[in-house]
PDB file of C-alpha atoms in Angstrom:
ATOM      1  CA  MET A   1      -9.569  12.617 -50.802  1.00 90.00           C
ATOM      2  CA  LEU A   2     -12.237  11.238 -47.784  1.00 95.00           C
ATOM      3  CA  LYS A   3     -10.674  11.602 -44.641  1.00 95.00           C
ATOM      4  CA  VAL A   4     -12.755   8.825 -41.386  1.00 97.00           C
ATOM      5  CA  GLY A   5     -11.908   8.847 -38.691  1.00 96.00           C
ATOM      6  CA  LEU A   6     -11.537   5.346 -37.505  1.00 97.00           C
ATOM      7  CA  THR A   7     -11.696   4.738 -33.427  1.00 96.00           C
ATOM      8  CA  GLY A   8     -13.766   1.633 -30.754  1.00 95.00           C
ATOM      9  CA  GLY A   9     -12.359   0.822 -27.096  1.00 93.00           C
ATOM     10  CA  ILE A  10      -9.863  -1.192 -26.363  1.00 93.00           C
ATOM     11  CA  GLY A  11     -10.166  -5.259 -26.839  1.00 92.00           C
ATOM     12  CA  ALA A  12     -13.283  -3.990 -29.119  1.00 93.00           C
ATOM     13  CA  GLY A  13     -10.841  -5.215 -33.183  1.00 92.00           C
ATOM     14  CA  LYS A  14     -11.017  -1.695 -34.172  1.00 94.00           C
ATOM     15  CA  SER A  15      -7.094  -2.541 -35.013  1.00 91.00           C
ATOM     16  CA  GLU A  16      -8.443  -5.956 -37.509  1.00 94.00           C
ATOM     17  CA  VAL A  17     -11.278  -3.974 -38.991  1.00 97.00           C
ATOM     18  CA  SER A  18      -7.448  -1.277 -40.059  1.00 96.00           C
ATOM     19  CA  ARG A  19      -6.579  -4.201 -41.221  1.00 96.00           C
ATOM     20  CA  LEU A  20      -9.195  -5.536 -43.522  1.00 97.00           C
ATOM     21  CA  LEU A  21     -10.006  -1.540 -45.226  1.00 97.00           C
ATOM     22  CA  VAL A  22      -6.212  -1.180 -45.555  1.00 96.00           C
ATOM     23  CA  GLU A  23      -6.484  -5.023 -47.783  1.00 97.00           C
ATOM     24  CA  HIS A  24      -9.748  -3.316 -49.786  1.00 97.00           C
ATOM     25  CA  GLY A  25      -7.120  -0.139 -50.643  1.00 95.00           C
ATOM     26  CA  ALA A  26      -7.490   2.128 -47.948  1.00 96.00           C
ATOM     27  CA  VAL A  27      -4.677   4.244 -46.453  1.00 95.00           C
ATOM     28  CA  LEU A  28      -4.107   3.812 -43.113  1.00 96.00           C
ATOM     29  CA  ILE A  29      -2.703   6.575 -40.621  1.00 96.00           C
ATOM     30  CA  ASP A  30      -1.855   4.842 -37.127  1.00 93.00           C
ATOM     31  CA  ALA A  31      -1.926   6.527 -33.945  1.00 87.00           C
ATOM     32  CA  ASP A  32      -0.600   4.116 -32.222  1.00 88.00           C
ATOM     33  CA  ARG A  33       1.821   3.504 -34.676  1.00 92.00           C
ATOM     34  CA  ILE A  34       2.822   6.966 -34.473  1.00 95.00           C
ATOM     35  CA  ALA A  35       2.631   7.598 -31.007  1.00 92.00           C
ATOM     36  CA  ARG A  36       5.295   5.342 -30.904  1.00 93.00           C
ATOM     37  CA  GLU A  37       7.603   6.618 -33.334  1.00 95.00           C
ATOM     38  CA  VAL A  38       7.551  10.063 -31.631  1.00 96.00           C
ATOM     39  CA  VAL A  39       8.586   9.287 -27.565  1.00 96.00           C
ATOM     40  CA  ALA A  40      11.596   6.739 -29.625  1.00 96.00           C
ATOM     41  CA  PRO A  41      14.322   6.967 -28.052  1.00 96.00           C
ATOM     42  CA  GLY A  42      16.268  10.842 -28.406  1.00 95.00           C
ATOM     43  CA  THR A  43      12.991  11.952 -29.976  1.00 96.00           C
ATOM     44  CA  PRO A  44      12.299  15.349 -28.083  1.00 96.00           C
ATOM     45  CA  GLY A  45       8.215  13.702 -27.518  1.00 96.00           C
ATOM     46  CA  LEU A  46      10.318  10.802 -24.505  1.00 97.00           C
ATOM     47  CA  ALA A  47      12.009  13.680 -23.464  1.00 96.00           C
ATOM     48  CA  ALA A  48       9.436  15.163 -22.643  1.00 97.00           C
ATOM     49  CA  VAL A  49       7.568  12.515 -20.831  1.00 96.00           C
ATOM     50  CA  VAL A  50      11.595  11.875 -19.199  1.00 96.00           C
ATOM     51  CA  GLN A  51      10.921  14.671 -17.030  1.00 96.00           C
ATOM     52  CA  ALA A  52       6.882  14.268 -16.230  1.00 96.00           C
ATOM     53  CA  PHE A  53       7.200  10.749 -15.065  1.00 96.00           C
ATOM     54  CA  GLY A  54      10.947  10.206 -14.208  1.00 95.00           C
ATOM     55  CA  GLU A  55      13.983   7.439 -16.192  1.00 94.00           C
ATOM     56  CA  GLU A  56      11.998   4.980 -14.420  1.00 94.00           C
ATOM     57  CA  ILE A  57      10.004   4.756 -17.338  1.00 94.00           C
ATOM     58  CA  LEU A  58      12.874   3.639 -19.087  1.00 95.00           C
ATOM     59  CA  ALA A  59      13.993   0.465 -19.991  1.00 95.00           C
ATOM     60  CA  ALA A  60      17.018  -0.462 -19.296  1.00 93.00           C
ATOM     61  CA  ASP A  61      18.194   0.427 -23.549  1.00 95.00           C
ATOM     62  CA  GLY A  62      16.782   3.427 -23.004  1.00 94.00           C
ATOM     63  CA  SER A  63      13.907   3.467 -24.602  1.00 96.00           C
ATOM     64  CA  LEU A  64      10.125   3.878 -22.707  1.00 96.00           C
ATOM     65  CA  ASP A  65       8.875   0.910 -20.569  1.00 95.00           C
ATOM     66  CA  ARG A  66       6.015   1.276 -21.754  1.00 92.00           C
ATOM     67  CA  PRO A  67       3.850  -1.336 -19.385  1.00 90.00           C
ATOM     68  CA  ARG A  68       5.464   0.520 -16.046  1.00 92.00           C
ATOM     69  CA  LEU A  69       4.106   4.122 -17.515  1.00 94.00           C
ATOM     70  CA  GLY A  70       0.812   2.526 -18.789  1.00 89.00           C
ATOM     71  CA  SER A  71       0.337   1.349 -14.820  1.00 88.00           C
ATOM     72  CA  ILE A  72       1.198   4.696 -13.238  1.00 90.00           C
ATOM     73  CA  VAL A  73      -1.080   6.900 -16.178  1.00 90.00           C
ATOM     74  CA  PHE A  74      -3.595   4.036 -16.310  1.00 83.00           C
ATOM     75  CA  ALA A  75      -4.017   4.402 -13.089  1.00 81.00           C
ATOM     76  CA  ASP A  76      -4.690   7.877 -12.246  1.00 88.00           C
ATOM     77  CA  PRO A  77      -6.581  10.728 -14.794  1.00 88.00           C
ATOM     78  CA  GLU A  78      -4.714  14.059 -13.769  1.00 93.00           C
ATOM     79  CA  LYS A  79      -1.229  12.150 -15.133  1.00 94.00           C
ATOM     80  CA  LEU A  80      -2.828  10.830 -17.646  1.00 90.00           C
ATOM     81  CA  ALA A  81      -4.348  14.102 -19.075  1.00 91.00           C
ATOM     82  CA  VAL A  82      -0.011  15.251 -18.167  1.00 95.00           C
ATOM     83  CA  LEU A  83       1.021  12.446 -20.561  1.00 94.00           C
ATOM     84  CA  ASN A  84      -1.566  13.166 -23.934  1.00 90.00           C
ATOM     85  CA  SER A  85      -0.566  17.280 -22.713  1.00 94.00           C
ATOM     86  CA  ILE A  86       2.992  15.503 -24.533  1.00 95.00           C
ATOM     87  CA  VAL A  87       2.046  13.509 -26.858  1.00 94.00           C
ATOM     88  CA  HIS A  88      -1.315  13.808 -29.008  1.00 89.00           C
ATOM     89  CA  PRO A  89       0.665  17.808 -30.354  1.00 93.00           C
ATOM     90  CA  LEU A  90       2.428  15.216 -32.043  1.00 95.00           C
ATOM     91  CA  VAL A  91       1.116  12.552 -33.419  1.00 91.00           C
ATOM     92  CA  GLY A  92      -1.632  15.649 -34.326  1.00 88.00           C
ATOM     93  CA  ALA A  93       1.234  17.040 -35.926  1.00 92.00           C
ATOM     94  CA  ARG A  94       2.866  13.897 -37.930  1.00 92.00           C
ATOM     95  CA  SER A  95      -1.171  12.878 -39.355  1.00 90.00           C
ATOM     96  CA  ARG A  96      -0.756  15.503 -41.153  1.00 89.00           C
ATOM     97  CA  GLU A  97       2.463  15.415 -42.150  1.00 91.00           C
ATOM     98  CA  LEU A  98       1.133  11.715 -43.855  1.00 91.00           C
ATOM     99  CA  GLU A  99      -2.333  12.420 -44.801  1.00 90.00           C
ATOM    100  CA  ASN A 100      -0.683  15.261 -46.989  1.00 90.00           C
ATOM    101  CA  THR A 101       0.126  12.807 -48.975  1.00 90.00           C
ATOM    102  CA  ALA A 102      -2.420  11.333 -50.163  1.00 89.00           C
ATOM    103  CA  THR A 103      -3.892  11.626 -53.676  1.00 87.00           C
ATOM    104  CA  GLU A 104      -6.559  12.638 -54.133  1.00 85.00           C
ATOM    105  CA  GLY A 105      -9.796  10.156 -54.565  1.00 87.00           C
ATOM    106  CA  ALA A 106      -8.022   8.351 -51.458  1.00 94.00           C
ATOM    107  CA  VAL A 107      -9.896   7.157 -48.567  1.00 96.00           C
ATOM    108  CA  VAL A 108      -7.251   8.511 -45.832  1.00 96.00           C
ATOM    109  CA  ILE A 109      -8.587   6.188 -42.172  1.00 96.00           C
ATOM    110  CA  HIS A 110      -7.819   7.535 -39.006  1.00 95.00           C
ATOM    111  CA  ASP A 111      -7.350   5.042 -36.609  1.00 94.00           C
ATOM    112  CA  VAL A 112      -7.561   7.277 -33.347  1.00 92.00           C
ATOM    113  CA  PRO A 113      -8.240   5.202 -30.204  1.00 89.00           C
ATOM    114  CA  LEU A 114      -8.896   8.241 -27.786  1.00 87.00           C
ATOM    115  CA  LEU A 115     -10.586  10.301 -30.939  1.00 93.00           C
ATOM    116  CA  THR A 116     -14.261   9.886 -28.825  1.00 95.00           C
ATOM    117  CA  GLU A 117     -11.685  11.152 -25.740  1.00 90.00           C
ATOM    118  CA  ASN A 118     -10.904  13.934 -27.458  1.00 87.00           C
ATOM    119  CA  GLY A 119     -12.994  15.077 -29.263  1.00 92.00           C
ATOM    120  CA  LEU A 120     -12.065  15.077 -32.983  1.00 91.00           C
ATOM    121  CA  ALA A 121     -14.889  13.412 -33.741  1.00 95.00           C
ATOM    122  CA  PRO A 122     -15.132  17.519 -36.105  1.00 95.00           C
ATOM    123  CA  LEU A 123     -12.227  17.223 -38.338  1.00 92.00           C
ATOM    124  CA  TYR A 124     -12.668  13.944 -40.145  1.00 95.00           C
ATOM    125  CA  ASP A 125     -15.681  13.831 -43.318  1.00 95.00           C
ATOM    126  CA  LEU A 126     -17.506  10.859 -40.732  1.00 96.00           C
ATOM    127  CA  VAL A 127     -16.492   8.233 -38.362  1.00 98.00           C
ATOM    128  CA  ILE A 128     -16.634   5.375 -37.929  1.00 98.00           C
ATOM    129  CA  VAL A 129     -17.008   3.235 -34.475  1.00 97.00           C
ATOM    130  CA  VAL A 130     -15.864  -0.677 -34.385  1.00 97.00           C
ATOM    131  CA  ASP A 131     -18.894  -1.906 -31.688  1.00 96.00           C
ATOM    132  CA  ALA A 132     -18.237  -4.826 -28.770  1.00 94.00           C
ATOM    133  CA  SER A 133     -19.260  -4.811 -25.789  1.00 94.00           C
ATOM    134  CA  PRO A 134     -17.210  -5.099 -22.511  1.00 93.00           C
ATOM    135  CA  GLU A 135     -17.768  -8.731 -21.759  1.00 94.00           C
ATOM    136  CA  THR A 136     -15.565  -9.851 -24.920  1.00 94.00           C
ATOM    137  CA  GLN A 137     -13.462  -6.794 -24.678  1.00 93.00           C
ATOM    138  CA  LEU A 138     -12.148  -7.533 -20.683  1.00 94.00           C
ATOM    139  CA  ASP A 139     -12.307 -11.202 -22.997  1.00 93.00           C
ATOM    140  CA  ARG A 140      -9.409 -10.250 -24.867  1.00 93.00           C
ATOM    141  CA  LEU A 141      -7.046  -8.307 -23.453  1.00 94.00           C
ATOM    142  CA  VAL A 142      -6.648 -10.567 -20.697  1.00 94.00           C
ATOM    143  CA  ARG A 143      -7.190 -14.400 -22.937  1.00 91.00           C
ATOM    144  CA  LEU A 144      -5.539 -12.268 -25.982  1.00 88.00           C
ATOM    145  CA  ARG A 145      -2.544  -9.853 -24.790  1.00 89.00           C
ATOM    146  CA  GLY A 146      -1.754 -11.176 -21.061  1.00 88.00           C
ATOM    147  CA  MET A 147      -3.321  -8.742 -18.966  1.00 90.00           C
ATOM    148  CA  THR A 148      -4.521  -8.730 -15.579  1.00 90.00           C
ATOM    149  CA  ASP A 149      -8.437  -8.418 -14.879  1.00 92.00           C
ATOM    150  CA  ASP A 150      -7.409  -5.187 -12.968  1.00 90.00           C
ATOM    151  CA  ASP A 151      -5.509  -3.556 -15.702  1.00 88.00           C
ATOM    152  CA  ALA A 152      -7.504  -4.795 -18.281  1.00 91.00           C
ATOM    153  CA  ARG A 153     -10.484  -2.696 -16.136  1.00 92.00           C
ATOM    154  CA  ALA A 154      -8.296   0.452 -15.614  1.00 88.00           C
ATOM    155  CA  ARG A 155      -7.594   0.609 -19.245  1.00 88.00           C
ATOM    156  CA  MET A 156     -11.139   0.267 -20.210  1.00 92.00           C
ATOM    157  CA  ALA A 157     -12.604   2.611 -17.443  1.00 91.00           C
ATOM    158  CA  ALA A 158      -9.894   5.244 -19.211  1.00 86.00           C
ATOM    159  CA  GLN A 159     -11.728   5.232 -22.660  1.00 91.00           C
ATOM    160  CA  ALA A 160     -15.075   6.500 -23.109  1.00 93.00           C
ATOM    161  CA  THR A 161     -17.323   4.866 -22.576  1.00 93.00           C
ATOM    162  CA  ARG A 162     -19.736   2.429 -24.913  1.00 93.00           C
ATOM    163  CA  GLU A 163     -22.975   4.732 -25.110  1.00 94.00           C
ATOM    164  CA  GLN A 164     -21.183   8.203 -25.788  1.00 96.00           C
ATOM    165  CA  ARG A 165     -18.134   6.453 -28.725  1.00 96.00           C
ATOM    166  CA  ARG A 166     -21.909   4.920 -30.677  1.00 95.00           C
ATOM    167  CA  GLU A 167     -22.648   8.626 -30.101  1.00 96.00           C
ATOM    168  CA  ILE A 168     -20.480   9.567 -32.253  1.00 96.00           C
ATOM    169  CA  ALA A 169     -20.156   7.740 -34.705  1.00 97.00           C
ATOM    170  CA  ASP A 170     -21.878   7.662 -38.248  1.00 97.00           C
ATOM    171  CA  ILE A 171     -21.321   4.537 -39.090  1.00 97.00           C
ATOM    172  CA  VAL A 172     -20.933   1.527 -36.651  1.00 97.00           C
ATOM    173  CA  ILE A 173     -19.658  -2.397 -37.059  1.00 97.00           C
ATOM    174  CA  ASP A 174     -20.337  -4.467 -34.695  1.00 95.00           C
ATOM    175  CA  ASN A 175     -17.708  -7.107 -33.787  1.00 95.00           C
ATOM    176  CA  ASP A 176     -19.318  -9.215 -31.385  1.00 93.00           C
ATOM    177  CA  VAL A 177     -19.324 -11.463 -34.731  1.00 93.00           C
ATOM    178  CA  PRO A 178     -16.855 -14.666 -36.476  1.00 93.00           C
ATOM    179  CA  LEU A 179     -13.989 -13.658 -39.108  1.00 93.00           C
ATOM    180  CA  ASP A 180     -15.510 -13.999 -41.944  1.00 96.00           C
ATOM    181  CA  THR A 181     -19.149 -12.142 -40.736  1.00 96.00           C
ATOM    182  CA  LEU A 182     -16.561  -8.783 -39.690  1.00 96.00           C
ATOM    183  CA  ARG A 183     -15.416  -9.088 -44.005  1.00 97.00           C
ATOM    184  CA  LYS A 184     -18.501  -9.369 -44.786  1.00 97.00           C
ATOM    185  CA  ARG A 185     -19.365  -5.979 -42.651  1.00 97.00           C
ATOM    186  CA  VAL A 186     -16.125  -3.937 -43.283  1.00 97.00           C
ATOM    187  CA  ALA A 187     -16.558  -4.924 -47.413  1.00 97.00           C
ATOM    188  CA  GLU A 188     -19.320  -3.435 -47.460  1.00 97.00           C
ATOM    189  CA  VAL A 189     -18.122  -0.386 -45.084  1.00 97.00           C
ATOM    190  CA  TRP A 190     -14.772  -0.065 -47.635  1.00 97.00           C
ATOM    191  CA  ASP A 191     -18.016  -0.413 -50.440  1.00 96.00           C
ATOM    192  CA  ASP A 192     -19.271   3.462 -49.170  1.00 96.00           C
ATOM    193  CA  LEU A 193     -16.440   4.982 -48.562  1.00 96.00           C
ATOM    194  CA  VAL A 194     -15.958   4.996 -52.261  1.00 95.00           C
ATOM    195  CA  ARG A 195     -18.680   6.252 -53.032  1.00 93.00           C
ATOM    196  CA  ARG A 196     -18.208   9.623 -50.849  1.00 93.00           C
ATOM    197  CA  ALA A 197     -14.427   9.821 -52.368  1.00 91.00           C
ATOM    198  CA  HIS A 198     -15.942   9.883 -55.124  1.00 85.00           C
ATOM    199  CA  ASP A 199     -18.967  12.147 -54.088  1.00 79.00           C
ATOM    200  CA  PRO A 200     -18.498  14.696 -51.828  1.00 63.00           C
ATOM    201  CA  ARG A 201     -22.102  15.827 -51.379  1.00 66.00           C
ATOM    202  CA  ALA A 202     -22.562  12.939 -50.498  1.00 62.00           C
ATOM    203  CA  ALA A 203     -19.122  12.827 -47.669  1.00 56.00           C
ATOM    204  CA  SER A 204     -21.063  16.548 -46.519  1.00 56.00           C
ATOM    205  CA  GLU A 205     -24.314  15.648 -46.290  1.00 56.00           C
ATOM    206  CA  ASP A 206     -23.860  11.665 -44.395  1.00 52.00           C
ATOM    207  CA  GLY A 207     -21.347  12.349 -42.728  1.00 50.00           C
ATOM    208  CA  ARG A 208     -21.539  15.472 -40.480  1.00 46.00           C
ATOM    209  CA  SER A 209     -24.777  14.038 -39.237  1.00 48.00           C
ATOM    210  CA  ARG A 210     -23.659  13.745 -36.249  1.00 46.00           C
ATOM    211  CA  ASP A 211     -27.265  12.212 -35.015  1.00 42.00           C
ATOM    212  CA  GLY A 212     -25.834   8.644 -33.605  1.00 40.00           C
ATOM    213  CA  GLY A 213     -27.647   7.366 -36.638  1.00 40.00           C
ATOM    214  CA  ALA A 214     -25.470   4.557 -37.434  1.00 40.00           C
ATOM    215  CA  GLU A 215     -25.592   3.248 -41.319  1.00 42.00           C
TER     216      GLU A 215
END
């Protein structure tokens, strides 16, 4: 099994890259999806979040009002740290459970938005960073996700810088490109991942270099 950490700034297009990798045969463990599961109605995770932030972060149906909570935590680093201290251990435990079901020789992609911020790179055989310019990120968040300019900038500022992400990357995928170009790049990366999955020496020697060089 090859354990790959996939990350990128908000709006960089990481989800599209993970989708393309799944098309090629990768096993995807999506930290964002798991983060939603562990705070679903009736879970201990949601109860802990409500205890920390109050019932005002609940929607009318009792589910987590994520936009409301986001507006609170992304404007306050201390509150964001509190939320992360609740959610991240739950996400990590569930991710390990799913990883243990993968077959030998599988390429397991851990889609982790805050991989850089939380110093998680050593958990993986190698790290892929999906990279886009801040201008591209901002445009996608406002135009495609409907965020306000201020909200988008606040969320970007709460994450690691572009330079910090690239420093921990073994492979960088440029996503300031047309979709056809991105597809070709992901196909190249997939071929490399398969090679590493079947050659443990390649994975250990190449994947743990962490010298900031991108392939």
